PDB file of C-alpha atoms in Angstrom:
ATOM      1  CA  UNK R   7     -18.964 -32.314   5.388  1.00  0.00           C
ATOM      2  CA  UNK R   8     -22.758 -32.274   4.388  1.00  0.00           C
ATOM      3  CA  UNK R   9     -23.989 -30.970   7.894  1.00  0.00           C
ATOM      4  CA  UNK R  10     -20.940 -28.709   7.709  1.00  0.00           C
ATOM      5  CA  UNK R  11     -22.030 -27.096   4.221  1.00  0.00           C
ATOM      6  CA  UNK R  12     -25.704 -27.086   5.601  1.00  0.00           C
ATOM      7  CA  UNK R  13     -24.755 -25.136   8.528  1.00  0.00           C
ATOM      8  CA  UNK R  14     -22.983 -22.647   6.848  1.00  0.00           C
ATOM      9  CA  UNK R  15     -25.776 -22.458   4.147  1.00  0.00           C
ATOM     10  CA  UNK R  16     -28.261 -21.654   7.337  1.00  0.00           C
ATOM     11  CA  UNK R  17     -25.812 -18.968   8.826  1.00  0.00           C
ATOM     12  CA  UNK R  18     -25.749 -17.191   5.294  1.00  0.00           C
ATOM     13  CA  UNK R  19     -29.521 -17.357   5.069  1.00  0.00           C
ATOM     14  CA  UNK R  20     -30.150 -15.891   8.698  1.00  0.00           C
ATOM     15  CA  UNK R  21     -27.321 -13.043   7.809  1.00  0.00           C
ATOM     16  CA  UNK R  22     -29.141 -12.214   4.692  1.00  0.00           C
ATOM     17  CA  UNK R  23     -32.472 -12.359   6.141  1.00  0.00           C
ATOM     18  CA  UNK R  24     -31.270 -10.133   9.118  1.00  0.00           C
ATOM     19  CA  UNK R  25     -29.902  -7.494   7.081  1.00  0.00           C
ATOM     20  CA  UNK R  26     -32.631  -7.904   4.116  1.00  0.00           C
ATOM     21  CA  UNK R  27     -34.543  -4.605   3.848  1.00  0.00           C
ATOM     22  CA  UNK R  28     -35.596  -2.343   1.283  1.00  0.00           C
ATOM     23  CA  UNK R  29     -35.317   1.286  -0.268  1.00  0.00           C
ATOM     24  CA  UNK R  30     -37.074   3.998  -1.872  1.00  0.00           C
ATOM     25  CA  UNK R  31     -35.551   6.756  -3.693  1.00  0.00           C
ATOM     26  CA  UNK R  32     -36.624   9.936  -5.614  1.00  0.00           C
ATOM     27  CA  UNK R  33     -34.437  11.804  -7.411  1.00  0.00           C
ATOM     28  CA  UNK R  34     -34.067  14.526  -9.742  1.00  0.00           C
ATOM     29  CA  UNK R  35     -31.390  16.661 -11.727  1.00  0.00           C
ATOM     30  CA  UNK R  36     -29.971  17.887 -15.044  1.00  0.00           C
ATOM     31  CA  UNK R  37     -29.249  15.788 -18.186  1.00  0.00           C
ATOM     32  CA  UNK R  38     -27.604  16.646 -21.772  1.00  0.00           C
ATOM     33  CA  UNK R  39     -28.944  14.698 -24.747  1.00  0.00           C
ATOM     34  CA  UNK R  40     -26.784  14.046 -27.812  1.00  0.00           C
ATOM     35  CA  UNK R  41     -29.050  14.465 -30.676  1.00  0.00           C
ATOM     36  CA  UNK R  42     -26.233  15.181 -32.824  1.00  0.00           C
ATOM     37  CA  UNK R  43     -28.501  13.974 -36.331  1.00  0.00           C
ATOM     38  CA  UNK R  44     -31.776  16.100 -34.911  1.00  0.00           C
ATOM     39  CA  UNK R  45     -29.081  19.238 -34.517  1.00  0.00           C
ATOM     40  CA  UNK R  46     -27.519  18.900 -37.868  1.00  0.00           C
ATOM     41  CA  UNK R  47     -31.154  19.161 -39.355  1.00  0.00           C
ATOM     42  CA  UNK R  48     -31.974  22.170 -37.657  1.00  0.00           C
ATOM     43  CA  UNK R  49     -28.491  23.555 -38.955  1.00  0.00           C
ATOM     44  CA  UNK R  50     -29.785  22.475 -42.607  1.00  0.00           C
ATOM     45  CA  UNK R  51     -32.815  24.189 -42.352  1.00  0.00           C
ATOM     46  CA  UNK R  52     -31.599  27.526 -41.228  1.00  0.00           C
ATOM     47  CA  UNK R  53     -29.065  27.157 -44.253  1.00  0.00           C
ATOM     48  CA  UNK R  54     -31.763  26.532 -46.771  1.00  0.00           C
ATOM     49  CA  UNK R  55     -33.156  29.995 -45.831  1.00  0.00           C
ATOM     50  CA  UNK R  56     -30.185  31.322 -47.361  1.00  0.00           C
ATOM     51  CA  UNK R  57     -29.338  34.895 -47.015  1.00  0.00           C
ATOM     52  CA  UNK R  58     -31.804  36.791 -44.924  1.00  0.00           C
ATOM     53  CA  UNK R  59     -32.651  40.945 -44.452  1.00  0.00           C
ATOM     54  CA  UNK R  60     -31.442  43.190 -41.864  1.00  0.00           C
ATOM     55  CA  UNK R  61     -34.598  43.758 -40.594  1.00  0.00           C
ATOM     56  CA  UNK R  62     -35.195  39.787 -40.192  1.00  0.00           C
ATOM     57  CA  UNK R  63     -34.206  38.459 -36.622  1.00  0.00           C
ATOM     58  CA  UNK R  64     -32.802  34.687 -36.716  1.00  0.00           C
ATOM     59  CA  UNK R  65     -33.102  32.107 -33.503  1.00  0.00           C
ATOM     60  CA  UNK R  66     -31.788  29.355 -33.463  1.00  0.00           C
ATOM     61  CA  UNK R  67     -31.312  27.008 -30.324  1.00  0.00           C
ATOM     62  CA  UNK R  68     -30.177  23.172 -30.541  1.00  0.00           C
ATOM     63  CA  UNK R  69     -31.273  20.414 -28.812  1.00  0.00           C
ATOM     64  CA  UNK R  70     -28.475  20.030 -26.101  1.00  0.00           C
ATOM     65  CA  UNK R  71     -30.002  19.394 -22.390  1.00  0.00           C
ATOM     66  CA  UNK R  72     -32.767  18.915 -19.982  1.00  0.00           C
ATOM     67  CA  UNK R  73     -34.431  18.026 -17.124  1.00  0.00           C
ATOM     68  CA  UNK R  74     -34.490  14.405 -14.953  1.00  0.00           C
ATOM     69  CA  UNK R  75     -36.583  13.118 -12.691  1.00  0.00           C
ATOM     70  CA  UNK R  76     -37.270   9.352 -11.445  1.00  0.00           C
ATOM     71  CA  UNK R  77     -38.130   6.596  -8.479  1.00  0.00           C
ATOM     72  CA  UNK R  78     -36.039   3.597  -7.821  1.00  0.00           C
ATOM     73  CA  UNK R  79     -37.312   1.070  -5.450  1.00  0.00           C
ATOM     74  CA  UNK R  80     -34.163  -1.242  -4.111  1.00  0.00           C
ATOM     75  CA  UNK R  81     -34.349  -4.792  -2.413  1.00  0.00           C
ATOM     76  CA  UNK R  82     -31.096  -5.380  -0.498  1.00  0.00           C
ATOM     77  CA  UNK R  83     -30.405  -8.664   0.740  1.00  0.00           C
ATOM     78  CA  UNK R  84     -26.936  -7.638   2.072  1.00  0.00           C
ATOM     79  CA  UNK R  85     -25.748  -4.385   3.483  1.00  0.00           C
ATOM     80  CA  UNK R  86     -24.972  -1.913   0.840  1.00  0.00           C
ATOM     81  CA  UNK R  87     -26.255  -3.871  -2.486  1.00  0.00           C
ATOM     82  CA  UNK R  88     -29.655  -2.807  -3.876  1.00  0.00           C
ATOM     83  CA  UNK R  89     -31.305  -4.685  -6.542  1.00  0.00           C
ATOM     84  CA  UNK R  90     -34.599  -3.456  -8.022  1.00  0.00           C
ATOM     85  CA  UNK R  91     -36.592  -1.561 -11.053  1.00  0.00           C
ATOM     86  CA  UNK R  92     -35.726   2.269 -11.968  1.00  0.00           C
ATOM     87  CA  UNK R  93     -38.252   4.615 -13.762  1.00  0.00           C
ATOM     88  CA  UNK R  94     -36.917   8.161 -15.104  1.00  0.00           C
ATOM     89  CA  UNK R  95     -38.442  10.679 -16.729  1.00  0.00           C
ATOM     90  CA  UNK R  96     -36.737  13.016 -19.372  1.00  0.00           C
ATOM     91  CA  UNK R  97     -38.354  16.522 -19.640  1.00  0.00           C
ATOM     92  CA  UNK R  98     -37.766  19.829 -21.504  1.00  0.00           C
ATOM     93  CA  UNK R  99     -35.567  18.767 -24.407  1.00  0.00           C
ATOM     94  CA  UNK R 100     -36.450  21.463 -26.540  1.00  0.00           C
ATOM     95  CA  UNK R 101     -35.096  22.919 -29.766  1.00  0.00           C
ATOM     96  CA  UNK R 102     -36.152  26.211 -31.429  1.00  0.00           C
ATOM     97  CA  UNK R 103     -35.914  28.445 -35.519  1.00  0.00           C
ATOM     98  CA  UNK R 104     -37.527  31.620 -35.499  1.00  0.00           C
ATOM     99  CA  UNK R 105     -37.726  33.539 -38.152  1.00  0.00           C
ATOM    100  CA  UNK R 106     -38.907  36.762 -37.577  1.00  0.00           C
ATOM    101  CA  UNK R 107     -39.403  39.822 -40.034  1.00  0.00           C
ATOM    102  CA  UNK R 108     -39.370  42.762 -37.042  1.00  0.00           C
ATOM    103  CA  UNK R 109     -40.441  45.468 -38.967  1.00  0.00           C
ATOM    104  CA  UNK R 110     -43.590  43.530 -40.309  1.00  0.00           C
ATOM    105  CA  UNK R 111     -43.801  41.029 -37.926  1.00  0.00           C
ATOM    106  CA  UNK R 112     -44.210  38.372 -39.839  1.00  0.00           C
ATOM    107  CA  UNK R 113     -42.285  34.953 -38.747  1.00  0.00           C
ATOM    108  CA  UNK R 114     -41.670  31.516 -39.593  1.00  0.00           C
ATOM    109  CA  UNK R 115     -41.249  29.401 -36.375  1.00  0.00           C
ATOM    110  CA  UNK R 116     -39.904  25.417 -35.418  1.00  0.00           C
ATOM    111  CA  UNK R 117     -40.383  24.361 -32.362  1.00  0.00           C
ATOM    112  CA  UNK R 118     -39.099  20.765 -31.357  1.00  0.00           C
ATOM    113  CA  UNK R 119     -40.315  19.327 -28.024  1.00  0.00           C
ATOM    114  CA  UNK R 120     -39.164  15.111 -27.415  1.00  0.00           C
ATOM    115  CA  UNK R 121     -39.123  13.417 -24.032  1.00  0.00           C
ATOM    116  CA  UNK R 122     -38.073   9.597 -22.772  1.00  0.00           C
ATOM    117  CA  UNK R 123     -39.496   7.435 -20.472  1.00  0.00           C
ATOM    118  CA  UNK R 124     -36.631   4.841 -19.556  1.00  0.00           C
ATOM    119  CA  UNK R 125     -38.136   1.833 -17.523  1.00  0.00           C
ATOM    120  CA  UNK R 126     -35.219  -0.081 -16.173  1.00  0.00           C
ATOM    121  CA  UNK R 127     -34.352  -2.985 -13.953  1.00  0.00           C
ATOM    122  CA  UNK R 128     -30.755  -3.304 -12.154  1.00  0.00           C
ATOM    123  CA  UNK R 129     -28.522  -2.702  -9.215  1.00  0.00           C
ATOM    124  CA  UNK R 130     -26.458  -0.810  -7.156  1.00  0.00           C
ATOM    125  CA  UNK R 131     -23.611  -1.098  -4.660  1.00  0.00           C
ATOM    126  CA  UNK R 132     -22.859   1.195  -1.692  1.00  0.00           C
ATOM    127  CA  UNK R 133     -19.611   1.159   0.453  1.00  0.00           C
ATOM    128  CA  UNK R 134     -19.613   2.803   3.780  1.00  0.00           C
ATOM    129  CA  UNK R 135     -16.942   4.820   4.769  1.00  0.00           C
ATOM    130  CA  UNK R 136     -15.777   3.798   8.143  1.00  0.00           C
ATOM    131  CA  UNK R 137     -15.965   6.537  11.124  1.00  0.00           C
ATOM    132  CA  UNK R 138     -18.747   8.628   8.963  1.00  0.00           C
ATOM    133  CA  UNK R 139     -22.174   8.898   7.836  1.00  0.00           C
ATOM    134  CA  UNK R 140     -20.872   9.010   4.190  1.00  0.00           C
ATOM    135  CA  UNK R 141     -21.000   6.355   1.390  1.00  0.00           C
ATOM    136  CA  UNK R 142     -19.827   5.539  -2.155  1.00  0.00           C
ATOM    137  CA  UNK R 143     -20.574   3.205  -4.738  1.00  0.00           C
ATOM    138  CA  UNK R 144     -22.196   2.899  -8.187  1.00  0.00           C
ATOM    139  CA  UNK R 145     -24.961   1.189 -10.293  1.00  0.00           C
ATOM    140  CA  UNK R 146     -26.433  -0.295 -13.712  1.00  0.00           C
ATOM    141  CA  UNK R 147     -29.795  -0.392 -14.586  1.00  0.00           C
ATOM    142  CA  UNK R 148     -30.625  -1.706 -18.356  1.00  0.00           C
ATOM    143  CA  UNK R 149     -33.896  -1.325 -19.956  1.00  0.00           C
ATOM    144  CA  UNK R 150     -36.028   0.326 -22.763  1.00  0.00           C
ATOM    145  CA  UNK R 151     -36.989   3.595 -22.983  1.00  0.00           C
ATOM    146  CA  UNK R 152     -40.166   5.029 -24.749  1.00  0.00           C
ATOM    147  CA  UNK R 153     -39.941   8.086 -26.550  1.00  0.00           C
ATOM    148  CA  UNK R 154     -41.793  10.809 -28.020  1.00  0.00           C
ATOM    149  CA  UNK R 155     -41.164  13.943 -29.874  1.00  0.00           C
ATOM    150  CA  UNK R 156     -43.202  16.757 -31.447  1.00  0.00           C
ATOM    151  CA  UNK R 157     -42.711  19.166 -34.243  1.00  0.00           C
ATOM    152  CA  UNK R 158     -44.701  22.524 -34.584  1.00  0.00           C
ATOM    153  CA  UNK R 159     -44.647  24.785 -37.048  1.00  0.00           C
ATOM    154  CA  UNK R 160     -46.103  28.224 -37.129  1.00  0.00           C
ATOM    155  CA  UNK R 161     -46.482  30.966 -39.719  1.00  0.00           C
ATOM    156  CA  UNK R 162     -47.739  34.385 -39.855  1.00  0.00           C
ATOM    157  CA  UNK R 163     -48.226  36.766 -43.168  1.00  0.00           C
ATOM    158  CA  UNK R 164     -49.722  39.768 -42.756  1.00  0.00           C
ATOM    159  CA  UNK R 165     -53.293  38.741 -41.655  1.00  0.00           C
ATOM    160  CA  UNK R 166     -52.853  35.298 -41.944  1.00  0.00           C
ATOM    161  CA  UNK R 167     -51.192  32.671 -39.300  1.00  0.00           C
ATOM    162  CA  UNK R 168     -51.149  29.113 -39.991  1.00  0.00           C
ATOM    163  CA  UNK R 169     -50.134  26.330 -37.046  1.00  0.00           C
ATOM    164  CA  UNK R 170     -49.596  22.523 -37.456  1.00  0.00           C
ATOM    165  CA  UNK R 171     -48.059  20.173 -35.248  1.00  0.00           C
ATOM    166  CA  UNK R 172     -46.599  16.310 -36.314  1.00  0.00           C
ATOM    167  CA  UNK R 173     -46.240  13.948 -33.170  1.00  0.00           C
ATOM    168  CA  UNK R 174     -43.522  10.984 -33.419  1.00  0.00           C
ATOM    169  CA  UNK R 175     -42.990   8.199 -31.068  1.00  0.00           C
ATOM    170  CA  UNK R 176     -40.192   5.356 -30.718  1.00  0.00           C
ATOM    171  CA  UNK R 177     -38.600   3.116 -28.429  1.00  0.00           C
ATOM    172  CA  UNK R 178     -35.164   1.539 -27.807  1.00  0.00           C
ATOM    173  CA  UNK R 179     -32.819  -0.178 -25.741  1.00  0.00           C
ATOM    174  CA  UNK R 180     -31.695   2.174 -22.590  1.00  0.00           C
ATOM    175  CA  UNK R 181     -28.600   2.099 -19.822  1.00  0.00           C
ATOM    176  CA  UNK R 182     -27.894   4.286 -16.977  1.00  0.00           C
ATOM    177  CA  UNK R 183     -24.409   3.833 -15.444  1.00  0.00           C
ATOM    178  CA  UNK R 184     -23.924   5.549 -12.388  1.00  0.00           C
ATOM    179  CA  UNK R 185     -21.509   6.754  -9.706  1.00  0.00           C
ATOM    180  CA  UNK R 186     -23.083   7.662  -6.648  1.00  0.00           C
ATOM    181  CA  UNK R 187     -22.614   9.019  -3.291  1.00  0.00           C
ATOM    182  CA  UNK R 188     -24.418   9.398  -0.075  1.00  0.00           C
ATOM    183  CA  UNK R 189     -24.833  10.509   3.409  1.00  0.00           C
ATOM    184  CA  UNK R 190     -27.142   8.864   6.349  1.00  0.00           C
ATOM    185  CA  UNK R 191     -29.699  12.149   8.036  1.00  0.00           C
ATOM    186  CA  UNK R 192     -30.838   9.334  10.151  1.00  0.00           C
ATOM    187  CA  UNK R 193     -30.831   5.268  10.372  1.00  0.00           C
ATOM    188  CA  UNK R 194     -33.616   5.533   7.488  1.00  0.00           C
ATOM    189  CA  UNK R 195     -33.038   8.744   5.779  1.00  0.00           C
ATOM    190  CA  UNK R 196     -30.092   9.090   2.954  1.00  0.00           C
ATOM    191  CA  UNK R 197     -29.512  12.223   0.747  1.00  0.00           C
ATOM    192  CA  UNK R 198     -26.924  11.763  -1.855  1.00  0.00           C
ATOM    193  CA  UNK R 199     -25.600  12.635  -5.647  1.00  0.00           C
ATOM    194  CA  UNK R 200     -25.588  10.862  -8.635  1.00  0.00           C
ATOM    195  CA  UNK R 201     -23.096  11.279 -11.632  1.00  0.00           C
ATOM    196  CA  UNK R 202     -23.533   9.190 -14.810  1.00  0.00           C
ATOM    197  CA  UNK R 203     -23.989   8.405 -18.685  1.00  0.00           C
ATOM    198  CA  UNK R 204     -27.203   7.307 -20.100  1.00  0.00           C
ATOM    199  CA  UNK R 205     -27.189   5.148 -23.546  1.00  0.00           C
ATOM    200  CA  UNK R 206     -30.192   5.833 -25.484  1.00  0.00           C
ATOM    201  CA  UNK R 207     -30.648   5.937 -29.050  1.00  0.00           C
ATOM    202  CA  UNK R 208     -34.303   5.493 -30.779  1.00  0.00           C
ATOM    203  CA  UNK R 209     -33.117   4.920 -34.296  1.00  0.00           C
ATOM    204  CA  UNK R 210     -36.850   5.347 -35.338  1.00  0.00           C
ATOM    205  CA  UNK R 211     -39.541   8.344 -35.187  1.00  0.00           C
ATOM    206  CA  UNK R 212     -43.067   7.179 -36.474  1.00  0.00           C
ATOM    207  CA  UNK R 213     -45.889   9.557 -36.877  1.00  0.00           C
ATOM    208  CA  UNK R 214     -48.533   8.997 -34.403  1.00  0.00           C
ATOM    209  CA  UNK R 215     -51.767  10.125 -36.643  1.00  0.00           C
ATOM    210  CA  UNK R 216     -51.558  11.439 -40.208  1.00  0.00           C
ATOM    211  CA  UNK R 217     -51.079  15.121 -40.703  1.00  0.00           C
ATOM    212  CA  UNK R 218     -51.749  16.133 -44.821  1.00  0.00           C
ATOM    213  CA  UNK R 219     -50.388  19.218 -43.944  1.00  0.00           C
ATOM    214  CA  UNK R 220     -46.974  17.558 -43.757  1.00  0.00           C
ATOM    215  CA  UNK R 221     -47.003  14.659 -45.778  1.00  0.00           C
ATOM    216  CA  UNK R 222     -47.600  12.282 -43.091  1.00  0.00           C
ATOM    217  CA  UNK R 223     -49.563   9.029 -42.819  1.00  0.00           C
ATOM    218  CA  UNK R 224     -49.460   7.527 -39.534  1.00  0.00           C
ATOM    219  CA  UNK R 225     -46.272   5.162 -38.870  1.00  0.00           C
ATOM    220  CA  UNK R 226     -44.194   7.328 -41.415  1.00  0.00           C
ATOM    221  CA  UNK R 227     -40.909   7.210 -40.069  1.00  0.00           C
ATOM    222  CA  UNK R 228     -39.733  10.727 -39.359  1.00  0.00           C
ATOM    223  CA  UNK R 229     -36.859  11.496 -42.312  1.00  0.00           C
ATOM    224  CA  UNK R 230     -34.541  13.900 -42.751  1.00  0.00           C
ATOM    225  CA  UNK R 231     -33.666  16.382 -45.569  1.00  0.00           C
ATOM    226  CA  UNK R 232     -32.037  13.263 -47.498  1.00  0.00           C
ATOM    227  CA  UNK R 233     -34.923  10.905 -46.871  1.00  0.00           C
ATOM    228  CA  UNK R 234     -32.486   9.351 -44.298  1.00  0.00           C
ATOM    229  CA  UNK R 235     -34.112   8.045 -40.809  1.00  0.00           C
ATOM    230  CA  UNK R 236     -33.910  10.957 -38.608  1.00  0.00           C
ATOM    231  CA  UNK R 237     -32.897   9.727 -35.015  1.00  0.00           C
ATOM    232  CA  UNK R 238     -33.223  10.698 -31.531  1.00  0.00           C
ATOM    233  CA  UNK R 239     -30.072  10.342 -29.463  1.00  0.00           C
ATOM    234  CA  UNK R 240     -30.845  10.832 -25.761  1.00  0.00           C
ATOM    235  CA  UNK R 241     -27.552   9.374 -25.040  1.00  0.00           C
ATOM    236  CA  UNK R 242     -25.730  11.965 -22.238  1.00  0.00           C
ATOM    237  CA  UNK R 243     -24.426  12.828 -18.931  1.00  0.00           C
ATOM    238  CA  UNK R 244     -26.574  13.016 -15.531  1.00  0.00           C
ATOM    239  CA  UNK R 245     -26.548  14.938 -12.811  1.00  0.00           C
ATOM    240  CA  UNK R 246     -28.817  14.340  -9.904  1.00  0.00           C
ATOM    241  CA  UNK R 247     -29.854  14.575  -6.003  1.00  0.00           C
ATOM    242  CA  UNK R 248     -31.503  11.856  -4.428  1.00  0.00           C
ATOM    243  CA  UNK R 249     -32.979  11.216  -1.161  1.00  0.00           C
ATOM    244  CA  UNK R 250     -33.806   7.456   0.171  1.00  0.00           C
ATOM    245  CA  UNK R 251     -36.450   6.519   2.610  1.00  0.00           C
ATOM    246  CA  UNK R 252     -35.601   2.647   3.995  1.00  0.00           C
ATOM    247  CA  UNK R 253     -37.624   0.500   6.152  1.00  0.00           C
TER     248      UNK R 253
END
C-alpha cells in the first residue's frame, strides 16, 4: 500500500511538474467607484451656497468612475489554475463645483482628485472549452490597497485669485472578484475580458502635511460637514481587456 501511495504521489509530482509554467498579464479597463459619503458632501456644499444669480453658472460633477490598469504574474502548477500576486492601479476618479459669476468672472472652484493602489495576492481558474481556442473561468485576489486623495480649492475676485490644495492618504483591506474569459492567438499568447466587483473602503483620510489655510495639521483625519470621518469608497464594478504572455 506504501509503494502504491508513493507511486501515485511520484506520478502527481511529474504531472504537475510537466504542466507547471507561468503567466504574465497586463490589463486595463473602466471602473465605477462608490463614494456614496464623498458625493453626499459635495451635494452639501452646493446646498450651503443657497440660492444663486442668473448670471452665476453652477457645475457640479460626482465622483462616480474611472480608469484601471494593472499586472498579474500567475504560477500554474496544473493546467488552467493560476496562483500569484496582482497590482492595479486606479486613475482619474475625479469630482468637480464650479462656481462661476459669467458676467464678472469671478468663481469659486472644488476640485477632488483620489486614486488606489490595490496590491493583492490570489488565484484564478480557467476552463477550456473543448473544440476551441476559447476559455472561461474566474478569480480572487485579497489584499490592501493604498490610497490617496486631493482637494483643491481655487478663488478669484476681481484682481485677486487665491489656490490651496490639502492632500489625504489611507489604506484598507481590498478584494477583486472576477469572471473572466479568454481566447489562445497562439500556444503563448491569450487576449481576454474581465468582469468583476472590487471591495474597497478606506474608512480614514489623514492629511499628509499641514495646510493653515484649511485647518489642517498633518494626520487630521479628513471630516465631513458634521465632523464625521469622511470616507473613500472605491468599492465598484470592473471592466477590463487583458492580454497574457506564458512561457
Amino acid at each position: 500500500m506504501k509503494k502504491f501511495v508513493a507511486i501515485i504521489t511520484l506520478i502527481m509530482v511529474f504531472a504537475a511538474s510537466s504542466f507547471a509554467g507561468f503567466e504574465i498579464s497586463v490589463f486595463g479597463g473602466y471602473t465605477t467607484v462608490a463614494m456614496t459619503k464623498v458625493n453626499k458632501e459635495i451635494d452639501t456644499i452646493v446646498d450651503a451656497l443657497g440660492p444663486l444669480p442668473s448670471s452665476v453658472k453652477l457645475t457640479k460633477n460626482h465622483i462616480t468612475q474611472g480608469f484601471i490598469i494593472g499586472s498579474n504574474i500567475g504560477y500554474s502548477p496544473i493546467p488552467g489554475l493560476l496562483i500569484g500576486p496582482q497590482i492595479e492601479m486606479l486613475l482619474g476618479i475625479n469630482g468637480l463645483i464650479d462656481v462661476k459669476d459669467e458676467s464678472t468672472g469671478d468663481f469659486i472652484k472644488y476640485e477632488f482628485s483620489s486614486s488606489l493602489i490595490p496590491i493583492l495576492g490570489g488565484l484564478s481558474y480557467m476552463i477550456s472549452l473543448p473544440g476551441s481556442s476559447f476559455s472561461i473561468g474566474g478569480g480572487a485576489y485579497f489584499g490592501y490597497g493604498l490610497a490617496s486623495a486631493a482637494m483643491k480649492a481655487s478663488v478669484k475676485f476681481g484682481a485677486y485669485t487665491v489656490n490651496n490644495e490639502a492632500k489625504f492618504e489611507g489604506g484598507c483591506f481590498t478584494a477583486d472578484i472576477i469572471a473572466k474569459a479568454k481566447m489562445a492567438v497562439t500556444p503563448l499568447i491569450s487576449v481576454g475580458l474581465q468582469i468583476g466587483y472590487r471591495l474597497a473602503n478606506v474608512a480614514q483620510m489623514k492629511a499628509t502635511e499641514d495646510n493653515a489655510a484649511m485647518g489642517l495639521t498633518k494626520g487630521d483625519v479628513l471630516k465631513d460637514t458634521n465632523g464625521d470621518d469622511l470616507p473613500f469608497d472605491f468599492g465598484g464594478l470592473i471592466a477590463a481587456l487583458d492580454i497574457g504572455f506564458s512561457f
